[in-house]
Tab-separated table of C-alpha atoms in Angstrom:
chain	number	residue	atom	x	y	z
A	156	UNK	CA	12.754	11.016	5.134
A	157	UNK	CA	9.262	10.145	6.574
A	158	UNK	CA	9.307	6.872	4.558
A	159	UNK	CA	11.145	5.211	7.377
A	160	UNK	CA	8.485	6.369	9.931
A	161	UNK	CA	5.708	5.087	7.527
A	162	UNK	CA	7.675	1.751	7.161
A	163	UNK	CA	7.909	1.341	10.929
A	164	UNK	CA	4.288	1.844	11.243
A	165	UNK	CA	3.394	-0.639	8.610
A	166	UNK	CA	5.641	-3.036	10.304
A	167	UNK	CA	3.748	-2.536	13.687
A	168	UNK	CA	0.691	-3.584	11.826
A	169	UNK	CA	2.425	-6.517	10.187
A	170	UNK	CA	3.715	-7.542	13.557
A	171	UNK	CA	0.120	-7.502	14.931
A	172	UNK	CA	-1.148	-9.555	12.059
A	173	UNK	CA	1.576	-12.149	12.583
A	174	UNK	CA	0.962	-12.383	16.359
A	175	UNK	CA	-2.670	-12.767	15.826
A	176	UNK	CA	-2.186	-15.749	13.527
A	177	UNK	CA	0.683	-17.297	15.581
A	178	UNK	CA	3.040	-16.894	12.581
A	179	UNK	CA	6.765	-17.411	13.094
A	180	UNK	CA	7.679	-15.351	10.110
A	181	UNK	CA	6.451	-12.985	7.327
A	182	UNK	CA	7.443	-14.161	3.830
A	183	UNK	CA	5.932	-11.380	1.783
A	184	UNK	CA	4.383	-7.886	2.240
A	185	UNK	CA	2.285	-6.282	-0.558
A	186	UNK	CA	1.773	-2.576	-0.411
A	187	UNK	CA	-0.364	-0.431	-2.697
A	188	UNK	CA	0.836	3.007	-3.381
A	189	UNK	CA	-0.994	5.702	-5.312
A	190	UNK	CA	0.844	8.604	-7.058
A	191	UNK	CA	-0.769	11.119	-4.796
A	192	UNK	CA	0.083	9.357	-1.604
A	193	UNK	CA	3.008	11.423	-0.654
A	194	UNK	CA	5.171	8.464	-0.515
A	195	UNK	CA	8.343	7.937	-2.728
A	196	UNK	CA	8.253	4.134	-3.538
A	197	UNK	CA	12.071	3.909	-3.873
A	198	UNK	CA	12.645	5.540	-0.483
A	199	UNK	CA	10.071	3.234	1.124
A	200	UNK	CA	11.896	0.217	-0.404
A	201	UNK	CA	15.210	1.529	1.007
A	202	UNK	CA	13.808	2.217	4.522
A	203	UNK	CA	12.368	-1.423	4.553
A	204	UNK	CA	15.627	-3.510	5.364
A	205	UNK	CA	16.370	-0.891	8.034
A	206	UNK	CA	12.975	-0.846	9.728
A	207	UNK	CA	12.494	-4.695	9.492
A	208	UNK	CA	15.761	-5.602	10.990
A	209	UNK	CA	15.229	-7.898	14.094
A	210	UNK	CA	11.593	-8.383	13.382
A	211	UNK	CA	9.439	-11.039	12.315
A	212	UNK	CA	9.437	-9.415	8.786
A	213	UNK	CA	13.202	-9.220	8.488
A	214	UNK	CA	13.316	-11.845	5.754
A	215	UNK	CA	10.189	-10.702	4.061
A	216	UNK	CA	9.869	-9.671	0.430
A	217	UNK	CA	8.445	-6.076	0.080
A	218	UNK	CA	6.341	-5.785	-3.008
A	219	UNK	CA	5.197	-2.279	-4.109
A	220	UNK	CA	2.153	-2.069	-6.321
A	221	UNK	CA	1.515	1.215	-7.966
A	222	UNK	CA	-2.241	2.249	-7.992
A	223	UNK	CA	-3.713	4.101	-10.883
A	224	UNK	CA	-5.078	7.666	-10.418
A	225	UNK	CA	-8.860	7.668	-11.089
A	226	UNK	CA	-11.478	10.349	-10.953
A	227	UNK	CA	-15.233	10.595	-11.393
A	228	UNK	CA	-16.674	13.500	-13.248
A	229	UNK	CA	-19.378	15.311	-11.463
A	230	UNK	CA	-20.704	16.784	-14.643
A	231	UNK	CA	-20.856	13.625	-17.049
A	232	UNK	CA	-20.584	10.934	-14.227
A	233	UNK	CA	-17.802	9.110	-16.200
A	234	UNK	CA	-14.933	7.446	-14.192
A	235	UNK	CA	-11.638	7.608	-15.916
A	236	UNK	CA	-7.885	7.109	-15.310
A	237	UNK	CA	-5.979	10.215	-15.587
A	238	UNK	CA	-2.537	11.748	-14.917
A	239	UNK	CA	-1.034	13.242	-11.703
A	240	UNK	CA	-1.006	16.836	-12.909
A	241	UNK	CA	-4.225	16.626	-14.820
A	242	UNK	CA	-7.332	15.904	-12.741
A	243	UNK	CA	-9.600	17.057	-15.586
A	244	UNK	CA	-12.236	14.615	-16.937
A	245	UNK	CA	-10.837	12.938	-20.070
A	246	UNK	CA	-14.433	12.346	-21.317
A	247	UNK	CA	-15.744	15.983	-21.259
A	248	UNK	CA	-12.875	18.245	-20.059
A	249	UNK	CA	-14.662	19.399	-16.908
A	250	UNK	CA	-12.434	20.260	-13.879
A	251	UNK	CA	-15.402	19.179	-11.648
A	252	UNK	CA	-13.893	15.889	-10.700
A	253	UNK	CA	-13.786	13.831	-7.549
A	254	UNK	CA	-10.792	11.641	-6.777
A	255	UNK	CA	-11.635	7.889	-6.507
A	256	UNK	CA	-8.133	6.331	-6.150
A	257	UNK	CA	-4.562	7.361	-6.347
A	258	UNK	CA	-3.929	8.893	-2.840
A	259	UNK	CA	-3.743	5.548	-1.167
A	260	UNK	CA	-1.011	3.922	0.851
A	261	UNK	CA	-2.534	0.466	1.751
A	262	UNK	CA	-1.094	-2.663	3.268
A	263	UNK	CA	-2.849	-4.960	0.708
A	264	UNK	CA	-1.513	-8.426	1.718
A	265	UNK	CA	0.775	-10.095	4.200
A	266	UNK	CA	1.987	-13.760	3.679
A	267	UNK	CA	2.886	-15.551	6.830
A	268	UNK	CA	4.794	-18.661	7.720
A	269	UNK	CA	2.996	-20.520	10.532
A	270	UNK	CA	4.404	-23.837	11.584
A	271	UNK	CA	5.057	-25.717	8.420
A	272	UNK	CA	2.903	-23.779	6.075
A	273	UNK	CA	2.515	-20.501	4.348
A	274	UNK	CA	-0.644	-18.473	4.616
A	275	UNK	CA	-1.989	-15.230	3.151
A	276	UNK	CA	-3.989	-12.616	4.831
A	277	UNK	CA	-5.544	-9.675	3.064
A	278	UNK	CA	-5.631	-7.091	5.858
A	279	UNK	CA	-6.657	-4.202	3.546
A	280	UNK	CA	-5.333	-1.656	5.928
A	281	UNK	CA	-4.406	1.920	5.150
A	282	UNK	CA	-1.424	3.408	7.174
A	283	UNK	CA	0.291	6.573	7.348
């Protein structure tokens, strides 16, 4: 299960963010996952409690947001949402498309508790 190693890598980044901002605890971690990221969201969610045990993020809520699969047609220049097994342009049917989104695994936001207040930080970090 490579989701555990991905989770450990993500938590290294979260720990660094918390340390930079003198946070005593992480309350929420929001991750964006595309359908072509190679990550199984359910397995990542299962790995999180194991990976976060004993860390500043041990009590954090993990929120997984699913990104849409989007392509740009190189024939008609339209951008469209499409399905995982169908990267054809929905507008003209061309298979000459470029992936715009849907393969990302991104640490979108971390909410921290520093002193007496909670803060949010948008790291926009991609990890693998």
